[in-house]
């Protein structure tokens, strides 16, 4: 991602005009207060180098980052290739809303889950006296409900790692 891409979303707060998913979902919500400005947290979700430091890697188990690509703009896509337990797993999706530094939403799919439909991830950042309250909401395809607790734990661990990296 180039510096130009960062400026592409600074003033765009409109949700991409996409129809709602036509599959049943269940919700997972998490929140965490991080001692860091909202802008810094927001950028950690979009810049591949930073994404690779907290969203994936050995702190989540037997994972290694292979390749991280994204096109940061509403309608832009991302592809994160990870090697997990010796198998390549692709995480991909599309940016739906980018409202820096308040709100980010994107579709999300992980190829390791059989017949995985794209889920929706929504992030809200609320600055609070030198800290930021991060709220994460996941709308996940009903077919993945069996993995619900695992998905929640995985995202909780990711947020814990993000918080630790930003609090240094």
PDB file of N, CA and C in Angstrom, residues 10-116:
ATOM      1  N   UNK A  10      -9.634   9.147   3.645  1.00  0.00           N
ATOM      2  CA  UNK A  10      -9.757  10.101   4.733  1.00  0.00           C
ATOM      3  C   UNK A  10     -11.116  10.772   4.805  1.00  0.00           C
ATOM      4  N   UNK A  11     -11.751  11.078   3.677  1.00  0.00           N
ATOM      5  CA  UNK A  11     -13.013  11.794   3.705  1.00  0.00           C
ATOM      6  C   UNK A  11     -14.193  10.945   3.255  1.00  0.00           C
ATOM      7  N   UNK A  12     -13.976   9.660   3.030  1.00  0.00           N
ATOM      8  CA  UNK A  12     -15.049   8.815   2.519  1.00  0.00           C
ATOM      9  C   UNK A  12     -15.735   8.091   3.657  1.00  0.00           C
ATOM     10  N   UNK A  13     -16.978   8.470   3.948  1.00  0.00           N
ATOM     11  CA  UNK A  13     -17.700   7.821   5.034  1.00  0.00           C
ATOM     12  C   UNK A  13     -18.932   7.083   4.541  1.00  0.00           C
ATOM     13  N   UNK A  14     -19.133   7.030   3.248  1.00  0.00           N
ATOM     14  CA  UNK A  14     -20.322   6.363   2.714  1.00  0.00           C
ATOM     15  C   UNK A  14     -20.093   4.858   2.612  1.00  0.00           C
ATOM     16  N   UNK A  15     -21.085   4.116   3.030  1.00  0.00           N
ATOM     17  CA  UNK A  15     -21.045   2.653   2.906  1.00  0.00           C
ATOM     18  C   UNK A  15     -21.128   2.311   1.424  1.00  0.00           C
ATOM     19  N   UNK A  16     -20.308   1.369   0.999  1.00  0.00           N
ATOM     20  CA  UNK A  16     -20.367   0.948  -0.401  1.00  0.00           C
ATOM     21  C   UNK A  16     -21.773   0.430  -0.693  1.00  0.00           C
ATOM     22  N   UNK A  17     -22.290   0.769  -1.852  1.00  0.00           N
ATOM     23  CA  UNK A  17     -23.669   0.393  -2.172  1.00  0.00           C
ATOM     24  C   UNK A  17     -23.718  -1.062  -2.612  1.00  0.00           C
ATOM     25  N   UNK A  18     -23.850  -1.929  -1.637  1.00  0.00           N
ATOM     26  CA  UNK A  18     -23.904  -3.355  -1.887  1.00  0.00           C
ATOM     27  C   UNK A  18     -25.143  -3.909  -1.197  1.00  0.00           C
ATOM     28  N   UNK A  19     -25.814  -4.864  -1.839  1.00  0.00           N
ATOM     29  CA  UNK A  19     -26.964  -5.458  -1.176  1.00  0.00           C
ATOM     30  C   UNK A  19     -26.520  -6.252   0.048  1.00  0.00           C
ATOM     31  N   UNK A  20     -27.396  -6.360   1.019  1.00  0.00           N
ATOM     32  CA  UNK A  20     -27.094  -7.122   2.226  1.00  0.00           C
ATOM     33  C   UNK A  20     -26.902  -8.592   1.851  1.00  0.00           C
ATOM     34  N   UNK A  21     -26.054  -9.303   2.611  1.00  0.00           N
ATOM     35  CA  UNK A  21     -25.858 -10.717   2.326  1.00  0.00           C
ATOM     36  C   UNK A  21     -27.200 -11.454   2.383  1.00  0.00           C
ATOM     37  N   UNK A  22     -27.347 -12.471   1.546  1.00  0.00           N
ATOM     38  CA  UNK A  22     -28.598 -13.202   1.481  1.00  0.00           C
ATOM     39  C   UNK A  22     -28.522 -14.504   2.276  1.00  0.00           C
ATOM     40  N   UNK A  23     -27.638 -14.595   3.229  1.00  0.00           N
ATOM     41  CA  UNK A  23     -27.535 -15.787   4.049  1.00  0.00           C
ATOM     42  C   UNK A  23     -27.750 -15.412   5.509  1.00  0.00           C
ATOM     43  N   UNK A  24     -28.120 -16.403   6.301  1.00  0.00           N
ATOM     44  CA  UNK A  24     -28.363 -16.160   7.722  1.00  0.00           C
ATOM     45  C   UNK A  24     -27.029 -16.041   8.439  1.00  0.00           C
ATOM     46  N   UNK A  25     -26.996 -15.158   9.421  1.00  0.00           N
ATOM     47  CA  UNK A  25     -25.756 -14.918  10.153  1.00  0.00           C
ATOM     48  C   UNK A  25     -25.981 -15.030  11.655  1.00  0.00           C
ATOM     49  N   UNK A  26     -24.871 -15.156  12.367  1.00  0.00           N
ATOM     50  CA  UNK A  26     -24.868 -14.989  13.811  1.00  0.00           C
ATOM     51  C   UNK A  26     -23.821 -13.932  14.118  1.00  0.00           C
ATOM     52  N   UNK A  27     -23.917 -13.321  15.285  1.00  0.00           N
ATOM     53  CA  UNK A  27     -23.047 -12.186  15.626  1.00  0.00           C
ATOM     54  C   UNK A  27     -22.055 -12.539  16.717  1.00  0.00           C
ATOM     55  N   UNK A  28     -20.892 -11.940  16.609  1.00  0.00           N
ATOM     56  CA  UNK A  28     -19.869 -11.982  17.652  1.00  0.00           C
ATOM     57  C   UNK A  28     -19.422 -10.542  17.852  1.00  0.00           C
ATOM     58  N   UNK A  29     -19.383 -10.095  19.098  1.00  0.00           N
ATOM     59  CA  UNK A  29     -18.943  -8.726  19.401  1.00  0.00           C
ATOM     60  C   UNK A  29     -17.837  -8.757  20.440  1.00  0.00           C
ATOM     61  N   UNK A  30     -16.854  -7.902  20.248  1.00  0.00           N
ATOM     62  CA  UNK A  30     -15.732  -7.763  21.175  1.00  0.00           C
ATOM     63  C   UNK A  30     -15.439  -6.283  21.344  1.00  0.00           C
ATOM     64  N   UNK A  31     -14.878  -5.925  22.487  1.00  0.00           N
ATOM     65  CA  UNK A  31     -14.408  -4.550  22.663  1.00  0.00           C
ATOM     66  C   UNK A  31     -13.135  -4.572  23.489  1.00  0.00           C
ATOM     67  N   UNK A  32     -12.347  -3.539  23.292  1.00  0.00           N
ATOM     68  CA  UNK A  32     -11.080  -3.427  24.014  1.00  0.00           C
ATOM     69  C   UNK A  32     -10.680  -1.963  24.041  1.00  0.00           C
ATOM     70  N   UNK A  33     -10.159  -1.516  25.167  1.00  0.00           N
ATOM     71  CA  UNK A  33      -9.623  -0.168  25.273  1.00  0.00           C
ATOM     72  C   UNK A  33      -8.116  -0.254  25.065  1.00  0.00           C
ATOM     73  N   UNK A  34      -7.619   0.547  24.130  1.00  0.00           N
ATOM     74  CA  UNK A  34      -6.200   0.521  23.771  1.00  0.00           C
ATOM     75  C   UNK A  34      -5.603   1.897  24.038  1.00  0.00           C
ATOM     76  N   UNK A  35      -4.437   1.912  24.670  1.00  0.00           N
ATOM     77  CA  UNK A  35      -3.752   3.167  24.974  1.00  0.00           C
ATOM     78  C   UNK A  35      -2.990   3.606  23.724  1.00  0.00           C
ATOM     79  N   UNK A  36      -3.731   4.229  22.814  1.00  0.00           N
ATOM     80  CA  UNK A  36      -3.167   4.687  21.548  1.00  0.00           C
ATOM     81  C   UNK A  36      -4.206   5.556  20.852  1.00  0.00           C
ATOM     82  N   UNK A  37      -3.755   6.518  20.035  1.00  0.00           N
ATOM     83  CA  UNK A  37      -4.711   7.337  19.280  1.00  0.00           C
ATOM     84  C   UNK A  37      -5.474   6.492  18.254  1.00  0.00           C
ATOM     85  N   UNK A  38      -6.701   6.882  17.981  1.00  0.00           N
ATOM     86  CA  UNK A  38      -7.551   6.160  17.027  1.00  0.00           C
ATOM     87  C   UNK A  38      -6.896   6.070  15.646  1.00  0.00           C
ATOM     88  N   UNK A  39      -6.232   7.137  15.208  1.00  0.00           N
ATOM     89  CA  UNK A  39      -5.599   7.145  13.885  1.00  0.00           C
ATOM     90  C   UNK A  39      -4.548   6.034  13.769  1.00  0.00           C
ATOM     91  N   UNK A  40      -3.768   5.873  14.805  1.00  0.00           N
ATOM     92  CA  UNK A  40      -2.711   4.865  14.791  1.00  0.00           C
ATOM     93  C   UNK A  40      -3.315   3.457  14.754  1.00  0.00           C
ATOM     94  N   UNK A  41      -4.358   3.242  15.540  1.00  0.00           N
ATOM     95  CA  UNK A  41      -5.037   1.942  15.547  1.00  0.00           C
ATOM     96  C   UNK A  41      -5.641   1.666  14.173  1.00  0.00           C
ATOM     97  N   UNK A  42      -6.331   2.661  13.628  1.00  0.00           N
ATOM     98  CA  UNK A  42      -6.988   2.512  12.325  1.00  0.00           C
ATOM     99  C   UNK A  42      -5.979   2.093  11.261  1.00  0.00           C
ATOM    100  N   UNK A  43      -4.846   2.766  11.218  1.00  0.00           N
ATOM    101  CA  UNK A  43      -3.828   2.458  10.214  1.00  0.00           C
ATOM    102  C   UNK A  43      -3.278   1.043  10.372  1.00  0.00           C
ATOM    103  N   UNK A  44      -3.256   0.523  11.606  1.00  0.00           N
ATOM    104  CA  UNK A  44      -2.750  -0.833  11.840  1.00  0.00           C
ATOM    105  C   UNK A  44      -3.653  -1.890  11.218  1.00  0.00           C
ATOM    106  N   UNK A  45      -4.881  -1.518  10.895  1.00  0.00           N
ATOM    107  CA  UNK A  45      -5.808  -2.438  10.236  1.00  0.00           C
ATOM    108  C   UNK A  45      -5.625  -2.448   8.719  1.00  0.00           C
ATOM    109  N   UNK A  46      -4.912  -1.477   8.168  1.00  0.00           N
ATOM    110  CA  UNK A  46      -4.866  -1.325   6.715  1.00  0.00           C
ATOM    111  C   UNK A  46      -3.487  -1.454   6.087  1.00  0.00           C
ATOM    112  N   UNK A  47      -2.444  -1.181   6.808  1.00  0.00           N
ATOM    113  CA  UNK A  47      -1.096  -1.228   6.244  1.00  0.00           C
ATOM    114  C   UNK A  47      -0.559  -2.650   6.406  1.00  0.00           C
ATOM    115  N   UNK A  48      -0.304  -3.363   5.289  1.00  0.00           N
ATOM    116  CA  UNK A  48       0.058  -4.778   5.353  1.00  0.00           C
ATOM    117  C   UNK A  48       1.170  -5.123   6.339  1.00  0.00           C
ATOM    118  N   UNK A  49       2.223  -4.327   6.395  1.00  0.00           N
ATOM    119  CA  UNK A  49       3.312  -4.608   7.328  1.00  0.00           C
ATOM    120  C   UNK A  49       2.795  -4.694   8.756  1.00  0.00           C
ATOM    121  N   UNK A  50       1.932  -3.775   9.119  1.00  0.00           N
ATOM    122  CA  UNK A  50       1.378  -3.772  10.470  1.00  0.00           C
ATOM    123  C   UNK A  50       0.393  -4.918  10.672  1.00  0.00           C
ATOM    124  N   UNK A  51      -0.446  -5.188   9.668  1.00  0.00           N
ATOM    125  CA  UNK A  51      -1.416  -6.288   9.756  1.00  0.00           C
ATOM    126  C   UNK A  51      -0.688  -7.592  10.063  1.00  0.00           C
ATOM    127  N   UNK A  52       0.432  -7.807   9.392  1.00  0.00           N
ATOM    128  CA  UNK A  52       1.206  -9.026   9.594  1.00  0.00           C
ATOM    129  C   UNK A  52       1.811  -9.144  10.977  1.00  0.00           C
ATOM    130  N   UNK A  53       1.955  -8.027  11.678  1.00  0.00           N
ATOM    131  CA  UNK A  53       2.535  -8.050  13.020  1.00  0.00           C
ATOM    132  C   UNK A  53       1.548  -8.431  14.109  1.00  0.00           C
ATOM    133  N   UNK A  54       0.263  -8.262  13.879  1.00  0.00           N
ATOM    134  CA  UNK A  54      -0.685  -8.538  14.960  1.00  0.00           C
ATOM    135  C   UNK A  54      -1.839  -9.460  14.569  1.00  0.00           C
ATOM    136  N   UNK A  55      -2.275  -9.424  13.328  1.00  0.00           N
ATOM    137  CA  UNK A  55      -3.445 -10.215  12.950  1.00  0.00           C
ATOM    138  C   UNK A  55      -3.095 -11.680  12.710  1.00  0.00           C
ATOM    139  N   UNK A  56      -1.875 -11.920  12.296  1.00  0.00           N
ATOM    140  CA  UNK A  56      -1.439 -13.274  11.973  1.00  0.00           C
ATOM    141  C   UNK A  56      -0.068 -13.515  12.596  1.00  0.00           C
ATOM    142  N   UNK A  57       0.351 -14.764  12.635  1.00  0.00           N
ATOM    143  CA  UNK A  57       1.702 -15.066  13.074  1.00  0.00           C
ATOM    144  C   UNK A  57       1.761 -16.074  14.201  1.00  0.00           C
ATOM    145  N   UNK A  58       2.954 -16.263  14.700  1.00  0.00           N
ATOM    146  CA  UNK A  58       3.223 -17.294  15.698  1.00  0.00           C
ATOM    147  C   UNK A  58       2.458 -17.104  16.999  1.00  0.00           C
ATOM    148  N   UNK A  59       2.121 -15.864  17.355  1.00  0.00           N
ATOM    149  CA  UNK A  59       1.375 -15.631  18.595  1.00  0.00           C
ATOM    150  C   UNK A  59      -0.023 -16.248  18.547  1.00  0.00           C
ATOM    151  N   UNK A  60      -0.503 -16.618  17.348  1.00  0.00           N
ATOM    152  CA  UNK A  60      -1.811 -17.270  17.209  1.00  0.00           C
ATOM    153  C   UNK A  60      -1.677 -18.778  17.013  1.00  0.00           C
ATOM    154  N   UNK A  61      -0.490 -19.299  17.158  1.00  0.00           N
ATOM    155  CA  UNK A  61      -0.276 -20.729  16.951  1.00  0.00           C
ATOM    156  C   UNK A  61       0.764 -20.947  15.883  1.00  0.00           C
ATOM    157  N   UNK A  62       0.616 -22.016  15.161  1.00  0.00           N
ATOM    158  CA  UNK A  62       1.587 -22.387  14.139  1.00  0.00           C
ATOM    159  C   UNK A  62       1.250 -21.681  12.823  1.00  0.00           C
ATOM    160  N   UNK A  63       1.487 -20.363  12.786  1.00  0.00           N
ATOM    161  CA  UNK A  63       1.183 -19.547  11.608  1.00  0.00           C
ATOM    162  C   UNK A  63       2.408 -18.783  11.137  1.00  0.00           C
ATOM    163  N   UNK A  64       2.470 -18.609   9.825  1.00  0.00           N
ATOM    164  CA  UNK A  64       3.528 -17.792   9.229  1.00  0.00           C
ATOM    165  C   UNK A  64       2.908 -16.968   8.106  1.00  0.00           C
ATOM    166  N   UNK A  65       3.234 -15.689   8.054  1.00  0.00           N
ATOM    167  CA  UNK A  65       2.735 -14.813   6.997  1.00  0.00           C
ATOM    168  C   UNK A  65       3.492 -15.124   5.707  1.00  0.00           C
ATOM    169  N   UNK A  66       2.749 -15.379   4.630  1.00  0.00           N
ATOM    170  CA  UNK A  66       3.341 -15.649   3.321  1.00  0.00           C
ATOM    171  C   UNK A  66       3.284 -14.392   2.458  1.00  0.00           C
ATOM    172  N   UNK A  67       2.098 -13.779   2.351  1.00  0.00           N
ATOM    173  CA  UNK A  67       1.936 -12.599   1.505  1.00  0.00           C
ATOM    174  C   UNK A  67       0.729 -11.793   1.970  1.00  0.00           C
ATOM    175  N   UNK A  68       0.872 -10.476   1.992  1.00  0.00           N
ATOM    176  CA  UNK A  68      -0.210  -9.572   2.387  1.00  0.00           C
ATOM    177  C   UNK A  68      -0.370  -8.511   1.307  1.00  0.00           C
ATOM    178  N   UNK A  69      -1.538  -8.458   0.684  1.00  0.00           N
ATOM    179  CA  UNK A  69      -1.816  -7.487  -0.373  1.00  0.00           C
ATOM    180  C   UNK A  69      -3.151  -6.818  -0.094  1.00  0.00           C
ATOM    181  N   UNK A  70      -3.239  -5.524  -0.366  1.00  0.00           N
ATOM    182  CA  UNK A  70      -4.541  -4.862  -0.274  1.00  0.00           C
ATOM    183  C   UNK A  70      -4.590  -3.618  -1.149  1.00  0.00           C
ATOM    184  N   UNK A  71      -5.810  -3.222  -1.438  1.00  0.00           N
ATOM    185  CA  UNK A  71      -6.096  -2.004  -2.188  1.00  0.00           C
ATOM    186  C   UNK A  71      -7.093  -1.226  -1.333  1.00  0.00           C
ATOM    187  N   UNK A  72      -6.587  -0.251  -0.594  1.00  0.00           N
ATOM    188  CA  UNK A  72      -7.391   0.449   0.410  1.00  0.00           C
ATOM    189  C   UNK A  72      -8.240   1.540  -0.230  1.00  0.00           C
ATOM    190  N   UNK A  73      -9.505   1.200  -0.424  1.00  0.00           N
ATOM    191  CA  UNK A  73     -10.537   2.127  -0.899  1.00  0.00           C
ATOM    192  C   UNK A  73     -11.851   1.370  -0.803  1.00  0.00           C
ATOM    193  N   UNK A  74     -12.962   2.066  -0.658  1.00  0.00           N
ATOM    194  CA  UNK A  74     -14.237   1.353  -0.680  1.00  0.00           C
ATOM    195  C   UNK A  74     -14.361   0.584  -1.996  1.00  0.00           C
ATOM    196  N   UNK A  75     -14.651  -0.685  -1.900  1.00  0.00           N
ATOM    197  CA  UNK A  75     -14.693  -1.544  -3.080  1.00  0.00           C
ATOM    198  C   UNK A  75     -13.362  -2.206  -3.381  1.00  0.00           C
ATOM    199  N   UNK A  76     -12.283  -1.753  -2.725  1.00  0.00           N
ATOM    200  CA  UNK A  76     -10.969  -2.368  -2.890  1.00  0.00           C
ATOM    201  C   UNK A  76     -10.931  -3.708  -2.165  1.00  0.00           C
ATOM    202  N   UNK A  77      -9.971  -4.526  -2.521  1.00  0.00           N
ATOM    203  CA  UNK A  77      -9.892  -5.861  -1.946  1.00  0.00           C
ATOM    204  C   UNK A  77      -8.592  -6.075  -1.185  1.00  0.00           C
ATOM    205  N   UNK A  78      -8.579  -7.132  -0.383  1.00  0.00           N
ATOM    206  CA  UNK A  78      -7.356  -7.562   0.285  1.00  0.00           C
ATOM    207  C   UNK A  78      -7.246  -9.073   0.171  1.00  0.00           C
ATOM    208  N   UNK A  79      -6.003  -9.544   0.179  1.00  0.00           N
ATOM    209  CA  UNK A  79      -5.683 -10.972   0.157  1.00  0.00           C
ATOM    210  C   UNK A  79      -4.515 -11.185   1.099  1.00  0.00           C
ATOM    211  N   UNK A  80      -4.741 -11.960   2.148  1.00  0.00           N
ATOM    212  CA  UNK A  80      -3.701 -12.259   3.120  1.00  0.00           C
ATOM    213  C   UNK A  80      -3.467 -13.767   3.089  1.00  0.00           C
ATOM    214  N   UNK A  81      -2.291 -14.169   2.617  1.00  0.00           N
ATOM    215  CA  UNK A  81      -1.960 -15.585   2.520  1.00  0.00           C
ATOM    216  C   UNK A  81      -1.103 -15.974   3.720  1.00  0.00           C
ATOM    217  N   UNK A  82      -1.571 -16.964   4.454  1.00  0.00           N
ATOM    218  CA  UNK A  82      -0.933 -17.406   5.690  1.00  0.00           C
ATOM    219  C   UNK A  82      -0.667 -18.902   5.585  1.00  0.00           C
ATOM    220  N   UNK A  83       0.441 -19.342   6.137  1.00  0.00           N
ATOM    221  CA  UNK A  83       0.697 -20.778   6.237  1.00  0.00           C
ATOM    222  C   UNK A  83       0.388 -21.172   7.681  1.00  0.00           C
ATOM    223  N   UNK A  84      -0.611 -22.036   7.847  1.00  0.00           N
ATOM    224  CA  UNK A  84      -1.053 -22.464   9.182  1.00  0.00           C
ATOM    225  C   UNK A  84      -0.971 -23.984   9.254  1.00  0.00           C
ATOM    226  N   UNK A  85      -0.192 -24.460  10.214  1.00  0.00           N
ATOM    227  CA  UNK A  85      -0.017 -25.909  10.384  1.00  0.00           C
ATOM    228  C   UNK A  85       0.365 -26.591   9.069  1.00  0.00           C
ATOM    229  N   UNK A  86       1.231 -25.929   8.303  1.00  0.00           N
ATOM    230  CA  UNK A  86       1.739 -26.497   7.065  1.00  0.00           C
ATOM    231  C   UNK A  86       0.847 -26.320   5.845  1.00  0.00           C
ATOM    232  N   UNK A  87      -0.348 -25.742   6.019  1.00  0.00           N
ATOM    233  CA  UNK A  87      -1.269 -25.541   4.893  1.00  0.00           C
ATOM    234  C   UNK A  87      -1.459 -24.060   4.629  1.00  0.00           C
ATOM    235  N   UNK A  88      -1.562 -23.704   3.346  1.00  0.00           N
ATOM    236  CA  UNK A  88      -1.808 -22.304   2.999  1.00  0.00           C
ATOM    237  C   UNK A  88      -3.284 -21.970   3.185  1.00  0.00           C
ATOM    238  N   UNK A  89      -3.536 -20.862   3.860  1.00  0.00           N
ATOM    239  CA  UNK A  89      -4.893 -20.389   4.129  1.00  0.00           C
ATOM    240  C   UNK A  89      -4.987 -18.962   3.606  1.00  0.00           C
ATOM    241  N   UNK A  90      -5.974 -18.712   2.772  1.00  0.00           N
ATOM    242  CA  UNK A  90      -6.178 -17.371   2.231  1.00  0.00           C
ATOM    243  C   UNK A  90      -7.304 -16.681   2.992  1.00  0.00           C
ATOM    244  N   UNK A  91      -7.037 -15.473   3.462  1.00  0.00           N
ATOM    245  CA  UNK A  91      -8.057 -14.600   4.038  1.00  0.00           C
ATOM    246  C   UNK A  91      -8.253 -13.497   3.005  1.00  0.00           C
ATOM    247  N   UNK A  92      -9.485 -13.334   2.554  1.00  0.00           N
ATOM    248  CA  UNK A  92      -9.719 -12.294   1.560  1.00  0.00           C
ATOM    249  C   UNK A  92     -11.021 -11.570   1.851  1.00  0.00           C
ATOM    250  N   UNK A  93     -11.164 -10.425   1.223  1.00  0.00           N
ATOM    251  CA  UNK A  93     -12.382  -9.657   1.414  1.00  0.00           C
ATOM    252  C   UNK A  93     -12.348  -8.360   0.641  1.00  0.00           C
ATOM    253  N   UNK A  94     -13.371  -7.561   0.908  1.00  0.00           N
ATOM    254  CA  UNK A  94     -13.546  -6.282   0.222  1.00  0.00           C
ATOM    255  C   UNK A  94     -13.858  -5.202   1.256  1.00  0.00           C
ATOM    256  N   UNK A  95     -13.223  -4.048   1.092  1.00  0.00           N
ATOM    257  CA  UNK A  95     -13.510  -2.916   1.975  1.00  0.00           C
ATOM    258  C   UNK A  95     -14.868  -2.332   1.615  1.00  0.00           C
ATOM    259  N   UNK A  96     -15.762  -2.268   2.587  1.00  0.00           N
ATOM    260  CA  UNK A  96     -17.114  -1.758   2.374  1.00  0.00           C
ATOM    261  C   UNK A  96     -17.236  -0.303   2.797  1.00  0.00           C
ATOM    262  N   UNK A  97     -16.635   0.041   3.932  1.00  0.00           N
ATOM    263  CA  UNK A  97     -16.694   1.414   4.444  1.00  0.00           C
ATOM    264  C   UNK A  97     -15.348   1.762   5.068  1.00  0.00           C
ATOM    265  N   UNK A  98     -14.851   2.941   4.734  1.00  0.00           N
ATOM    266  CA  UNK A  98     -13.602   3.438   5.304  1.00  0.00           C
ATOM    267  C   UNK A  98     -13.844   4.883   5.705  1.00  0.00           C
ATOM    268  N   UNK A  99     -13.923   5.115   6.998  1.00  0.00           N
ATOM    269  CA  UNK A  99     -14.161   6.448   7.549  1.00  0.00           C
ATOM    270  C   UNK A  99     -13.092   6.693   8.612  1.00  0.00           C
ATOM    271  N   UNK A 100     -11.920   7.099   8.155  1.00  0.00           N
ATOM    272  CA  UNK A 100     -10.758   7.251   9.036  1.00  0.00           C
ATOM    273  C   UNK A 100     -10.923   8.446   9.952  1.00  0.00           C
ATOM    274  N   UNK A 101     -10.667   8.308  11.231  1.00  0.00           N
ATOM    275  CA  UNK A 101     -10.257   7.123  11.982  1.00  0.00           C
ATOM    276  C   UNK A 101     -11.388   6.516  12.815  1.00  0.00           C
ATOM    277  N   UNK A 102     -12.620   6.654  12.372  1.00  0.00           N
ATOM    278  CA  UNK A 102     -13.757   6.238  13.204  1.00  0.00           C
ATOM    279  C   UNK A 102     -14.304   4.852  12.906  1.00  0.00           C
ATOM    280  N   UNK A 103     -14.405   4.514  11.640  1.00  0.00           N
ATOM    281  CA  UNK A 103     -15.153   3.317  11.268  1.00  0.00           C
ATOM    282  C   UNK A 103     -14.518   2.618  10.066  1.00  0.00           C
ATOM    283  N   UNK A 104     -14.535   1.292  10.142  1.00  0.00           N
ATOM    284  CA  UNK A 104     -14.037   0.471   9.048  1.00  0.00           C
ATOM    285  C   UNK A 104     -14.912  -0.776   8.975  1.00  0.00           C
ATOM    286  N   UNK A 105     -15.355  -1.128   7.784  1.00  0.00           N
ATOM    287  CA  UNK A 105     -16.060  -2.406   7.633  1.00  0.00           C
ATOM    288  C   UNK A 105     -15.603  -3.067   6.339  1.00  0.00           C
ATOM    289  N   UNK A 106     -15.579  -4.382   6.390  1.00  0.00           N
ATOM    290  CA  UNK A 106     -15.116  -5.154   5.246  1.00  0.00           C
ATOM    291  C   UNK A 106     -15.699  -6.563   5.299  1.00  0.00           C
ATOM    292  N   UNK A 107     -15.767  -7.187   4.138  1.00  0.00           N
ATOM    293  CA  UNK A 107     -16.154  -8.596   4.103  1.00  0.00           C
ATOM    294  C   UNK A 107     -14.910  -9.411   4.451  1.00  0.00           C
ATOM    295  N   UNK A 108     -15.124 -10.658   4.889  1.00  0.00           N
ATOM    296  CA  UNK A 108     -14.014 -11.482   5.353  1.00  0.00           C
ATOM    297  C   UNK A 108     -14.335 -12.945   5.056  1.00  0.00           C
ATOM    298  N   UNK A 109     -13.377 -13.623   4.458  1.00  0.00           N
ATOM    299  CA  UNK A 109     -13.533 -15.056   4.218  1.00  0.00           C
ATOM    300  C   UNK A 109     -12.197 -15.729   4.471  1.00  0.00           C
ATOM    301  N   UNK A 110     -12.259 -16.888   5.079  1.00  0.00           N
ATOM    302  CA  UNK A 110     -11.065 -17.682   5.341  1.00  0.00           C
ATOM    303  C   UNK A 110     -11.247 -19.022   4.647  1.00  0.00           C
ATOM    304  N   UNK A 111     -10.334 -19.373   3.749  1.00  0.00           N
ATOM    305  CA  UNK A 111     -10.501 -20.596   2.963  1.00  0.00           C
ATOM    306  C   UNK A 111     -10.334 -21.871   3.777  1.00  0.00           C
ATOM    307  N   UNK A 112      -9.823 -21.783   4.995  1.00  0.00           N
ATOM    308  CA  UNK A 112      -9.659 -22.984   5.818  1.00  0.00           C
ATOM    309  C   UNK A 112     -11.007 -23.540   6.277  1.00  0.00           C
ATOM    310  N   UNK A 113     -12.035 -22.705   6.309  1.00  0.00           N
ATOM    311  CA  UNK A 113     -13.371 -23.141   6.729  1.00  0.00           C
ATOM    312  C   UNK A 113     -14.122 -23.646   5.498  1.00  0.00           C
ATOM    313  N   UNK A 114     -14.602 -24.872   5.550  1.00  0.00           N
ATOM    314  CA  UNK A 114     -15.304 -25.458   4.397  1.00  0.00           C
ATOM    315  C   UNK A 114     -16.541 -24.654   4.045  1.00  0.00           C
ATOM    316  N   UNK A 115     -16.744 -24.442   2.757  1.00  0.00           N
ATOM    317  CA  UNK A 115     -17.919 -23.728   2.237  1.00  0.00           C
ATOM    318  C   UNK A 115     -18.124 -22.364   2.892  1.00  0.00           C
ATOM    319  N   UNK A 116     -17.050 -21.715   3.245  1.00  0.00           N
ATOM    320  CA  UNK A 116     -17.160 -20.436   3.959  1.00  0.00           C
ATOM    321  C   UNK A 116     -17.712 -19.338   3.060  1.00  0.00           C
TER     322      UNK A 116
END
